[in-house]
Coordinates of C-alpha atoms in Angstrom, one line a residue:
Chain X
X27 CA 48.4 5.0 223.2
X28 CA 50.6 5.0 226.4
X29 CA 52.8 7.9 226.2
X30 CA 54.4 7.6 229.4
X31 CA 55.7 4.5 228.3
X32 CA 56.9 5.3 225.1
X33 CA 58.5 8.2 227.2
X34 CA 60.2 5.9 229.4
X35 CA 61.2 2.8 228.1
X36 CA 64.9 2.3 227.0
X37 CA 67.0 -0.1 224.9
X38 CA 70.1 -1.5 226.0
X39 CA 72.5 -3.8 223.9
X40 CA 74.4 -6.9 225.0
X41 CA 76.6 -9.1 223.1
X42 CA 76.4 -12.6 224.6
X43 CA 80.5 -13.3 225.7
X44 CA 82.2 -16.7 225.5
X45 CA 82.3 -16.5 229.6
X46 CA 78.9 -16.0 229.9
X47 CA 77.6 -19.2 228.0
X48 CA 77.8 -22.9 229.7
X49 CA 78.0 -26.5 228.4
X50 CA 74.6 -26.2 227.2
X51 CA 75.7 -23.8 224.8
X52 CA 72.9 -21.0 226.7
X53 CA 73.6 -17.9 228.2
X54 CA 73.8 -19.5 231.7
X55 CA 70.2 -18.2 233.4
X56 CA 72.6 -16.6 236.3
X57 CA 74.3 -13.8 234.1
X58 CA 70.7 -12.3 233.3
X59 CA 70.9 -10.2 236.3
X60 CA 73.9 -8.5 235.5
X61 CA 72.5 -7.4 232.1
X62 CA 69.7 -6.4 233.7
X63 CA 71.3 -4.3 236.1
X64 CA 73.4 -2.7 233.5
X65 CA 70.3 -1.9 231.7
X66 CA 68.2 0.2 234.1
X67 CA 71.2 2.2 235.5
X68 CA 71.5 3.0 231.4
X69 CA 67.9 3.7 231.6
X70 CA 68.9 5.8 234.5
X71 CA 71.9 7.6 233.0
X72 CA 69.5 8.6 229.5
X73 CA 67.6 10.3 232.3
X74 CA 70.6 12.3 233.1
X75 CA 70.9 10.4 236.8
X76 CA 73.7 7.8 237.2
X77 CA 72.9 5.4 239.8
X78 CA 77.2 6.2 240.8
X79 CA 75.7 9.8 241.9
X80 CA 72.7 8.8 243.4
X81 CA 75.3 6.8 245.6
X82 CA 77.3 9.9 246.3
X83 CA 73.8 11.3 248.2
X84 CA 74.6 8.2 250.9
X85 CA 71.6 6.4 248.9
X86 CA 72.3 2.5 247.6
X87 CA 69.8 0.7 245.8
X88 CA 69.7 -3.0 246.6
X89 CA 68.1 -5.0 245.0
X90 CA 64.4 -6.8 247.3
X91 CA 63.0 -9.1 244.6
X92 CA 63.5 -10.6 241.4
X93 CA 61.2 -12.7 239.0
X94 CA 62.1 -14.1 236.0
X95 CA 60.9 -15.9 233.2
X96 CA 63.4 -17.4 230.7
X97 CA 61.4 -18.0 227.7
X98 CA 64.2 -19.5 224.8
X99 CA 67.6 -19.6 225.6
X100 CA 70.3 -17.0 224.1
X101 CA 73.5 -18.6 222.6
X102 CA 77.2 -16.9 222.5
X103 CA 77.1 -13.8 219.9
X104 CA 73.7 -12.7 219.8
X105 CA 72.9 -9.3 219.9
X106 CA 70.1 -8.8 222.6
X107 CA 67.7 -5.6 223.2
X108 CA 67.1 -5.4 226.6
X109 CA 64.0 -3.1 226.8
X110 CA 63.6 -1.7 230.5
X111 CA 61.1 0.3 231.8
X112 CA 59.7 1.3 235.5
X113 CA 56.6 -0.6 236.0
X114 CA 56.0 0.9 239.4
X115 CA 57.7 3.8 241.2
X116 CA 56.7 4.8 244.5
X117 CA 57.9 6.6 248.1
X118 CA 59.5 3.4 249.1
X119 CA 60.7 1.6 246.0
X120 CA 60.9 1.5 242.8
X121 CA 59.9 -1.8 240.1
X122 CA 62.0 -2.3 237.1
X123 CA 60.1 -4.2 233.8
X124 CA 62.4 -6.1 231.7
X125 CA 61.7 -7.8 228.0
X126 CA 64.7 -9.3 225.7
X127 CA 64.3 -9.8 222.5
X128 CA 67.1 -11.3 220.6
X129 CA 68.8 -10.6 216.8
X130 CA 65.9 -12.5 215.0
X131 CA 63.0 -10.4 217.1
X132 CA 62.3 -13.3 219.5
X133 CA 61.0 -12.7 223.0
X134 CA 63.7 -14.9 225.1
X135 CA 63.1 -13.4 228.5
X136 CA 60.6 -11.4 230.9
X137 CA 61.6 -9.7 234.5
X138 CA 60.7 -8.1 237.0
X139 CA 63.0 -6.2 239.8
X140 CA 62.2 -4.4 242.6
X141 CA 65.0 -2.3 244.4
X142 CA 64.5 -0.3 247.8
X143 CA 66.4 3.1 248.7
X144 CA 68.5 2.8 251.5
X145 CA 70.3 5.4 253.6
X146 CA 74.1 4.2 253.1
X147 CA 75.3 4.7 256.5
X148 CA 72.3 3.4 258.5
X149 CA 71.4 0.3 256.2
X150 CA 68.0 1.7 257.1
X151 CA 65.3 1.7 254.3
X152 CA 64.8 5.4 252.8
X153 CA 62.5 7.3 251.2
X154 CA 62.8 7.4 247.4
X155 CA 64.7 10.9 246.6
X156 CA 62.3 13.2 245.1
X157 CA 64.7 13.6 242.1
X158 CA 63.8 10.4 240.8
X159 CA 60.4 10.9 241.0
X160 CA 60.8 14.0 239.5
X161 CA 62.4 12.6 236.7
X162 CA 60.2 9.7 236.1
X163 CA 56.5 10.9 237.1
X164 CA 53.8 10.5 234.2
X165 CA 53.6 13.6 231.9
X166 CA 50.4 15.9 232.4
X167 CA 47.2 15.4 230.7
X168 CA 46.4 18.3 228.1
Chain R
X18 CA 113.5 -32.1 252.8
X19 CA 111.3 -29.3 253.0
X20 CA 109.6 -28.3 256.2
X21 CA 109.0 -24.9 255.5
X22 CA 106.6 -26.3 252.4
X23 CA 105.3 -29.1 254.1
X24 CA 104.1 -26.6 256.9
X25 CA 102.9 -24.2 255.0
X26 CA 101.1 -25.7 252.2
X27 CA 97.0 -26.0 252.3
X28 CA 95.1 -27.6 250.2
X29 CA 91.4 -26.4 249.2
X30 CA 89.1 -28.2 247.3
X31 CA 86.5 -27.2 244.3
X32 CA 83.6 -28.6 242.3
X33 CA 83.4 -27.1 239.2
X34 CA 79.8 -25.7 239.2
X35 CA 77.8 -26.0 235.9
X36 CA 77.5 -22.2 235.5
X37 CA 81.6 -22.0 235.4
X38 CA 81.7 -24.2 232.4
X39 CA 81.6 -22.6 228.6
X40 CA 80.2 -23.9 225.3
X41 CA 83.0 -25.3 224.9
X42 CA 82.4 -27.6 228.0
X43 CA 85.9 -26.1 230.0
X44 CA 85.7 -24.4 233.2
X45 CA 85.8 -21.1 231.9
X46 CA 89.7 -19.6 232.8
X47 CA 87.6 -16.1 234.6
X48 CA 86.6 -18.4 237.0
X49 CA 90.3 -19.6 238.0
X50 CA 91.1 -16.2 239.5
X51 CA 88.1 -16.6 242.1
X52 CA 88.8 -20.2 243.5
X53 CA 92.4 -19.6 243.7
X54 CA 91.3 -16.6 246.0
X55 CA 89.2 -18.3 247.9
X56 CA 92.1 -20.8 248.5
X57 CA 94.7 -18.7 249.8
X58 CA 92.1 -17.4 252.8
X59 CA 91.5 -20.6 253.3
X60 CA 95.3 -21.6 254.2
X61 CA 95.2 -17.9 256.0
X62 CA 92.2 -19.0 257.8
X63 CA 94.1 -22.3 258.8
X64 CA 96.6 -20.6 260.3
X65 CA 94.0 -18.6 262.2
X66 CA 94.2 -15.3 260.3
X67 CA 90.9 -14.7 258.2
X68 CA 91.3 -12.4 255.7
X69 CA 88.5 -10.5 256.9
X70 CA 90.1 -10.3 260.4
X71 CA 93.2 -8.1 258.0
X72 CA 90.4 -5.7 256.4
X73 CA 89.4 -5.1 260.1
X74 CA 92.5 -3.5 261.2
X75 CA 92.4 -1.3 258.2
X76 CA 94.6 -3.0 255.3
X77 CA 93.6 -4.6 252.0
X78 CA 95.4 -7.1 249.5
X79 CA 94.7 -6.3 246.2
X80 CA 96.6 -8.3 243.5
X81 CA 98.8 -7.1 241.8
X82 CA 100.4 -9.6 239.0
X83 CA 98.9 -12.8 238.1
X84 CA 100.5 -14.9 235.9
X85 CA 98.3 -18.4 235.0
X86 CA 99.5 -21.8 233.1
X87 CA 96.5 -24.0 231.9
X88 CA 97.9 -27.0 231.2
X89 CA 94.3 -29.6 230.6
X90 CA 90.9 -28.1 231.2
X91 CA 88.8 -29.2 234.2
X92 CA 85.0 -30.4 233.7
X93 CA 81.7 -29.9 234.8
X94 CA 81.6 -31.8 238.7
X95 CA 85.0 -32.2 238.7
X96 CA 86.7 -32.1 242.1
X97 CA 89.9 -30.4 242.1
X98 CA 92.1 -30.3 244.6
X99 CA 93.8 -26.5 244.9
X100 CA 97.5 -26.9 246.4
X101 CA 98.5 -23.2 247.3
X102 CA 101.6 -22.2 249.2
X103 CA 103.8 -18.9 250.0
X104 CA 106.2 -19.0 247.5
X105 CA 107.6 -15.4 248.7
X106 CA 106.9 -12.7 251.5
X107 CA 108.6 -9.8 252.0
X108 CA 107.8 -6.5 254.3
X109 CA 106.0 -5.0 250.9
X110 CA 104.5 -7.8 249.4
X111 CA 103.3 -11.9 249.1
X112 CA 103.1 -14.3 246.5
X113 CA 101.1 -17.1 246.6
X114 CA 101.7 -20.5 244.6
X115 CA 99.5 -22.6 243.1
X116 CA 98.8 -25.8 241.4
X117 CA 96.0 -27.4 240.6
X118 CA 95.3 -31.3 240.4
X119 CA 92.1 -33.4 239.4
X120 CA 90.4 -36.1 240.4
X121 CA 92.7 -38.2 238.2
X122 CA 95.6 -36.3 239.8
X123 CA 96.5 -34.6 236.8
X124 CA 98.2 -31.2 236.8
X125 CA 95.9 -29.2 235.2
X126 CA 96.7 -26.1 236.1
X127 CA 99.8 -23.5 238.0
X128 CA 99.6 -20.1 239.1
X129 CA 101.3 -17.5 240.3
X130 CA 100.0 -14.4 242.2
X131 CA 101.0 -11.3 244.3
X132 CA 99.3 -9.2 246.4
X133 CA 100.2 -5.8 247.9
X134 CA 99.3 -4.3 251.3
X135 CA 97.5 -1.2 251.2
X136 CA 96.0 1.0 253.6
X137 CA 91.9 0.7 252.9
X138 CA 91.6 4.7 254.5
X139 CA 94.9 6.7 252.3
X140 CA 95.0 3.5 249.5
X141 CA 98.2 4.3 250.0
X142 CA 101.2 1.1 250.5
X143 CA 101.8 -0.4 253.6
X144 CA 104.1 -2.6 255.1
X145 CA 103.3 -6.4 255.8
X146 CA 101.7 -6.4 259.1
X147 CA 103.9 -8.0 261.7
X148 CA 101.7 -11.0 262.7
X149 CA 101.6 -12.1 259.0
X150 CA 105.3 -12.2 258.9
X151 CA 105.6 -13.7 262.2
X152 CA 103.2 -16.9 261.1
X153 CA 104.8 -17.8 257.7
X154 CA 108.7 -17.4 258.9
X155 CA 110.5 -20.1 258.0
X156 CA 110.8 -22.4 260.7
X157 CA 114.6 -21.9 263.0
X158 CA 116.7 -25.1 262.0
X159 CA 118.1 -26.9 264.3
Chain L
X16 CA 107.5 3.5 213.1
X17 CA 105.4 0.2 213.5
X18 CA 102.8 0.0 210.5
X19 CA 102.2 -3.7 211.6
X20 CA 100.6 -2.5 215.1
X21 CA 99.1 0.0 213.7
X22 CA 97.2 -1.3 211.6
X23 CA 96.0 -4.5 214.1
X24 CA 95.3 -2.3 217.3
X25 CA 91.8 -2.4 218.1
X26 CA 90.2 -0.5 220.6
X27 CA 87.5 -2.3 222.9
X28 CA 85.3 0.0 225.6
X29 CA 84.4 -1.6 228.6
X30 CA 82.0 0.4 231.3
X31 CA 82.7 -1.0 234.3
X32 CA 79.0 -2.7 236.2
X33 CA 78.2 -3.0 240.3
X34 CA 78.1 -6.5 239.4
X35 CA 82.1 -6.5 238.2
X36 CA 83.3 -4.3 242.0
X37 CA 84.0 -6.1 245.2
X38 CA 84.0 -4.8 248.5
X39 CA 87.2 -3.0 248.6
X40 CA 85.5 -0.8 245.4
X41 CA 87.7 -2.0 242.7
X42 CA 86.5 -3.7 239.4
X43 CA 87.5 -7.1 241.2
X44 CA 90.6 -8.6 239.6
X45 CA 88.9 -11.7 238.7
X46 CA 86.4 -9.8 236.2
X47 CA 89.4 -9.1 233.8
X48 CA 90.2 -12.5 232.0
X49 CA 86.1 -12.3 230.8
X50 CA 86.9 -8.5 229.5
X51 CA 90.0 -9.1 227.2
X52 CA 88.0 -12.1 225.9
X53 CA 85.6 -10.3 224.7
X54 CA 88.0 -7.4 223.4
X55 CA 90.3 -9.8 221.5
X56 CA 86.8 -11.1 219.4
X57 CA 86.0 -7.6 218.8
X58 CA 89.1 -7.2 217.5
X59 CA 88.5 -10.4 214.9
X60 CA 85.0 -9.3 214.1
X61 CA 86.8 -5.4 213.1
X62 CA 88.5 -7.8 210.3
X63 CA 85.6 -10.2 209.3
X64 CA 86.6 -12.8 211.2
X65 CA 83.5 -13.4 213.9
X66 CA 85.0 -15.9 216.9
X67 CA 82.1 -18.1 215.8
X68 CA 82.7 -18.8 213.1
X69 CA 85.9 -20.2 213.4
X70 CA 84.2 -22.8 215.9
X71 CA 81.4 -23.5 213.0
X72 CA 85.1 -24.8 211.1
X73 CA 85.3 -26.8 214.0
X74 CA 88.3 -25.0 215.8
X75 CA 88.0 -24.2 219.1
X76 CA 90.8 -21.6 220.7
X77 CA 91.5 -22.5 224.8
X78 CA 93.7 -19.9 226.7
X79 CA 96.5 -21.7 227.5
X80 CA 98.6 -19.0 229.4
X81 CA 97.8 -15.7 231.0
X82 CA 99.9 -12.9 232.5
X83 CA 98.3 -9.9 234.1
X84 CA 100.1 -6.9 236.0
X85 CA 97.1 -4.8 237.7
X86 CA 98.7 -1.6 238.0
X87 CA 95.8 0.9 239.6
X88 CA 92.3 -0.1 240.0
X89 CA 89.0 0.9 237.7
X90 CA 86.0 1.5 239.4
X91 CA 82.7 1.4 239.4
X92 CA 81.2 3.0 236.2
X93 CA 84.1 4.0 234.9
X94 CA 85.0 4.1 231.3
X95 CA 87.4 1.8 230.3
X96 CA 89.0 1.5 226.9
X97 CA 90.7 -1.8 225.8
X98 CA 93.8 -1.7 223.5
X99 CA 93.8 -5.6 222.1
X100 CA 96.8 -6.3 219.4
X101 CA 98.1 -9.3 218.0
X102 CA 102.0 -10.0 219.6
X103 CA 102.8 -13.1 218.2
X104 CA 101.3 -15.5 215.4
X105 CA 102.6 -18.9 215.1
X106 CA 101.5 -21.8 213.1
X107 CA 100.2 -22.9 216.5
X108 CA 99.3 -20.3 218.7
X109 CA 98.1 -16.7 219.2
X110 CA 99.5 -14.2 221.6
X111 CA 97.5 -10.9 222.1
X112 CA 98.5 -8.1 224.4
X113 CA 96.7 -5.4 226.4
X114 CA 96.1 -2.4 227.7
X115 CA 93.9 -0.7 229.4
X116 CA 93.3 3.3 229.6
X117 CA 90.9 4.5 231.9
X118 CA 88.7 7.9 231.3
X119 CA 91.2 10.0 232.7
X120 CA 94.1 8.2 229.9
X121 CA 95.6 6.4 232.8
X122 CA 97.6 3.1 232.4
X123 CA 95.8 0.6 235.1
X124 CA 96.3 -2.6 233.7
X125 CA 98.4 -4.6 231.0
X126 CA 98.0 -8.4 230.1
X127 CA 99.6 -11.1 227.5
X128 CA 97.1 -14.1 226.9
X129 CA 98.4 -16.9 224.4
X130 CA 95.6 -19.2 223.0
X131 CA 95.8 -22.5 221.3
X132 CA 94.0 -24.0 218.5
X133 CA 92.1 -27.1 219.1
X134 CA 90.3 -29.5 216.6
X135 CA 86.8 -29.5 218.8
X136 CA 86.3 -33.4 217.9
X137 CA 89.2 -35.0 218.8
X138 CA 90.2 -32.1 221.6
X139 CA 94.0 -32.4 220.1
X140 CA 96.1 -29.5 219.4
X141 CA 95.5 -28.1 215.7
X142 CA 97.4 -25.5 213.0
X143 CA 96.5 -22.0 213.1
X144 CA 93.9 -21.6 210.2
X145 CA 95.7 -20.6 206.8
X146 CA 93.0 -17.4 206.5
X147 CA 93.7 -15.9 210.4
X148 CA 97.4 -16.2 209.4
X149 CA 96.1 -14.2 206.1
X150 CA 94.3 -11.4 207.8
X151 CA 96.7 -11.0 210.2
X152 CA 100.3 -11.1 208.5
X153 CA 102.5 -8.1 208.3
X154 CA 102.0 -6.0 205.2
X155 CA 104.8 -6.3 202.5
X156 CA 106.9 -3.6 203.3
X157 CA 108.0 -1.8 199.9
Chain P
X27 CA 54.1 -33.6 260.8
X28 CA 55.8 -34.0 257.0
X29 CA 57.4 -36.9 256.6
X30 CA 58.2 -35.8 252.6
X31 CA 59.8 -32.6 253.4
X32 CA 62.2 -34.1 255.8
X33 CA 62.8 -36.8 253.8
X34 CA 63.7 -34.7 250.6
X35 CA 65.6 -31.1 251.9
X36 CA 68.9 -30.6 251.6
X37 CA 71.2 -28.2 253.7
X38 CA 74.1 -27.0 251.3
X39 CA 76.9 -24.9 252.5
X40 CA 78.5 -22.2 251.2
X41 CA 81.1 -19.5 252.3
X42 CA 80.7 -16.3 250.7
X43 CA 83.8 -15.2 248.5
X44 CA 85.6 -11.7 247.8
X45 CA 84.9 -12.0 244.2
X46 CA 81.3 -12.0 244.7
X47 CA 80.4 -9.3 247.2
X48 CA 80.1 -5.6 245.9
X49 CA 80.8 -1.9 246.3
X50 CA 77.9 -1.8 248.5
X51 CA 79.5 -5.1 250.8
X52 CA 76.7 -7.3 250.1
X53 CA 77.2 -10.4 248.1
X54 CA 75.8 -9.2 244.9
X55 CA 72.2 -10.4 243.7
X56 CA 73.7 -12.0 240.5
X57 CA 75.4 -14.6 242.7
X58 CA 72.5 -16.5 244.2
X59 CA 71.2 -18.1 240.8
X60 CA 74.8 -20.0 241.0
X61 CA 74.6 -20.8 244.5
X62 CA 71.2 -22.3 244.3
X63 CA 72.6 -24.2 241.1
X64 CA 75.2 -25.9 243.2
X65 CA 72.6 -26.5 246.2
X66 CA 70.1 -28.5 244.3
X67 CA 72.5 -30.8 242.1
X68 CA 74.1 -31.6 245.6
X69 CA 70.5 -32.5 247.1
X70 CA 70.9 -34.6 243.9
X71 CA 73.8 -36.1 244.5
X72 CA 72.9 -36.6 248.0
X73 CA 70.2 -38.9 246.5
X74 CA 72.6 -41.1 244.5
X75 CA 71.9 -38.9 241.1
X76 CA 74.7 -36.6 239.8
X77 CA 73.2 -33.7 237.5
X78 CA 76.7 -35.4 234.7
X79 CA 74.8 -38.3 235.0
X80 CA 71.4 -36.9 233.9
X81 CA 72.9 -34.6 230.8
X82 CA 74.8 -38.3 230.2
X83 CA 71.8 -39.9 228.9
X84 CA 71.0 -36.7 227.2
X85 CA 68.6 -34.8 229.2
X86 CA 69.4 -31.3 229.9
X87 CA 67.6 -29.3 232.4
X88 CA 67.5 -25.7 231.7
X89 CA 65.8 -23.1 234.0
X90 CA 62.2 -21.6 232.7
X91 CA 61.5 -19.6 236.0
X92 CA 63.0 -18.3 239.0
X93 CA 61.4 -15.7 241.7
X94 CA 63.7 -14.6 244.4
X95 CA 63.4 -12.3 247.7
X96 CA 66.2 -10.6 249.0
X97 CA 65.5 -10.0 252.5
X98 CA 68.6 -9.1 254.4
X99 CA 71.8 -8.9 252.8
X100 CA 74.9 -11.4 253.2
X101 CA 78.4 -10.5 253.8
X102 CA 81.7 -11.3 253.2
X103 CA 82.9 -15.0 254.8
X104 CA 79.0 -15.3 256.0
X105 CA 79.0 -18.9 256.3
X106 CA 75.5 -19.8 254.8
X107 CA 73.4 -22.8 254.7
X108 CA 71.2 -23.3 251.5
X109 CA 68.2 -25.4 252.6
X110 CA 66.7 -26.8 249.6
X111 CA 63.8 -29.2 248.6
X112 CA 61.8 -30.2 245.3
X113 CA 58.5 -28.5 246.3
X114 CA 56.2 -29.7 242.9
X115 CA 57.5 -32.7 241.0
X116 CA 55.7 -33.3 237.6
X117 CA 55.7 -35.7 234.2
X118 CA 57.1 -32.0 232.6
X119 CA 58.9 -30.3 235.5
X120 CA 60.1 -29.8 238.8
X121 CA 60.0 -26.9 241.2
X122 CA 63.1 -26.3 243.7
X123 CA 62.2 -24.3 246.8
X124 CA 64.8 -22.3 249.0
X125 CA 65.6 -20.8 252.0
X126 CA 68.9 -19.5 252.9
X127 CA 69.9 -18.7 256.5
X128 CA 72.9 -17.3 258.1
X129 CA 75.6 -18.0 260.8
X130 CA 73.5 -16.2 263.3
X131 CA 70.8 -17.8 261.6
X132 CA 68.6 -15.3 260.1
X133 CA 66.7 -16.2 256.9
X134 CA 68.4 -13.9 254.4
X135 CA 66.9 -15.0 251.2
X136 CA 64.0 -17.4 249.7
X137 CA 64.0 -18.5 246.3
X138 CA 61.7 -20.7 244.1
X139 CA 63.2 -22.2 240.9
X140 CA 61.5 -24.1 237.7
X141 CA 63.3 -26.4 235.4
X142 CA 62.4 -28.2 232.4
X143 CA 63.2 -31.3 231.4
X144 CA 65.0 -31.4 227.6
X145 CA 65.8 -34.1 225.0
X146 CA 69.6 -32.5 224.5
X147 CA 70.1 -34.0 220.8
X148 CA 66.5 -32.0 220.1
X149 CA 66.3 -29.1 222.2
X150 CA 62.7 -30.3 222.8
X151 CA 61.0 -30.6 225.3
X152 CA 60.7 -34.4 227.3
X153 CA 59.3 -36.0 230.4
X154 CA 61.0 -36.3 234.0
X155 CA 62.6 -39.5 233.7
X156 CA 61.1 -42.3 235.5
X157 CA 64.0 -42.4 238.3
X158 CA 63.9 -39.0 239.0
X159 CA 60.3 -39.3 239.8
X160 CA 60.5 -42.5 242.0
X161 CA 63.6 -41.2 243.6
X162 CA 61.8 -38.4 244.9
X163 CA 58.2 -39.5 245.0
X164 CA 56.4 -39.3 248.6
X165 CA 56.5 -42.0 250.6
X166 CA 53.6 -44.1 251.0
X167 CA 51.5 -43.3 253.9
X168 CA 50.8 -46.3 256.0

């Protein structure tokens, strides 16, 4: 039983557009990001942070890594979950866990992203605001 | 005869990439609005202005009205040939023409677009900058 | 007092993603052709009519002409709502027109695409189906 | 000393565009996957085989992996250079390796992408045809 994740983890929903699929008839593998992204700052905004405010604090979050794994291709109208989750969250960054599942239950995609924190007028790396650590540590024992 | 047009006109080439193309095999007509942007800095940057150079001194070009004919679609690793001209620039505004030929030299495309000056600190409207107006004059007969 | 429009207005929401905004903050202009699309199949699915399946028929529907006055920028994460109607419906082409509210009920953007039909084996131009003329003709006034 | 690598990389160019930067300046993550896309099908064509000629005789190659470090951002009008080369060639797949530097030429981005070969009437999976592999095999050491 893993009650921080249960805790944690969020579902976000995309319809697959006409402008997103290519002659293949897929989901072209380079829109995935954008879904993704749209999916944690929802994650994010359940949590009662938007990522607009955390930029309001002079903090951006960009984006230091990204792995994918495209497992079955999506196709124009289906209705994906996008479960997202942090896998890792520490002083200096913070690692986003993605799975997609599409309308018929099937696994189509893994991820994972790691973002830094990053003072907005320096550029220089920051620490991750204590907020969001707050918000997303693990839940005491009992 | 045209002088002013012959001067003025640019001409910027595009592949079509495979991740602009749709299910049903077109290059998708979102992507139109980005290649035709990236063809009018291109004749700006011919005539030694780069649009960057404009955000520098503090004023931005957002569009305003873009009106788009697709006449045939354009394929996947197609090489189009973007024509794109001034077709109109006043102290409060330009307009940039556009059409669009293949590599069979068929018109597949015309645009029309306008862009506004604005100052990036107030957002507020500003006048064409002088050395804008002062490269695309018309030409003094003789 | 316009029953017709009334009763065809749909209402698509859009939140505006990092991924959409450019540099100069706005939702970049490019990002609106790919919004509207998806609102105008929204607007079929709210009367049974889901974009693919009229493909499955083998009809495809091309965008053949698109005007698009950008009146104030979004930005990021705001709320955008879509309003999609049918303008004109022809034996062989569709117009729908736009607007778009933001949250605070401002006008920023209006738009008129037309689209064609198109039989997707032979690529010629095709008549509008007999059932979209059905779901979408004006009701008898009495 | 390897003869294969300079045989087989590729330098691809590519000027960064309004449309694809962001709120925060950079050239948004979401745009690399496309970039690299158009890098490794001109190393392709660079080697006498267009990626239409491939899906021609009904192979498509879809993407089943792709790991990718951000390291320093990229800017608007950065004038990159995409160095790209097949780093694992196999009977099943093939592994494209990246590096992308800038004007002032600082390495900005690394990338390693997997694509599988598939029969495009089946949606099965097939073996690197035989061209592909003696195009790019390594040359015989003498």
């Amino acid at each position: 039983m893993q009650p921080l994740e249960k805790e944690n983890i969020f579902i976000h929903n995309h319809r697959v557009g006409y402008a997103e699929t290519d002659k293949m008839q897929f989901l072209h593998h380079s829109n995935y990001a954008r879904i993704y992204e749209n999916a944690r700052w929802e994650l994010f905004r359940s949590k009662g942070i938007s990522y607009a405010s955390i930029e309001e604090l002079g903090i951006m979050m960009p984006v230091i890594k990204m792995d994918t794994t495209y497992i079955k291709p999506a196709f124009y109208d289906d209705n994906l979950k996008i479960k997202v989750e942090i896998g890792e969250l520490t002083p200096v960054k913070v690692r986003f866990d993605y799975t997609i599942v599409n309308q018929n239950n099937e696994t189509i995609n893994k991820a994972q992203i790691q973002l830094a924190f990053m003072n907005s007028k320096s550029g220089r790396p920051t620490r991750t605001p204590e907020f969001i650590l707050e918000k997303f540590k693990e839940p005491e024992m009992v």
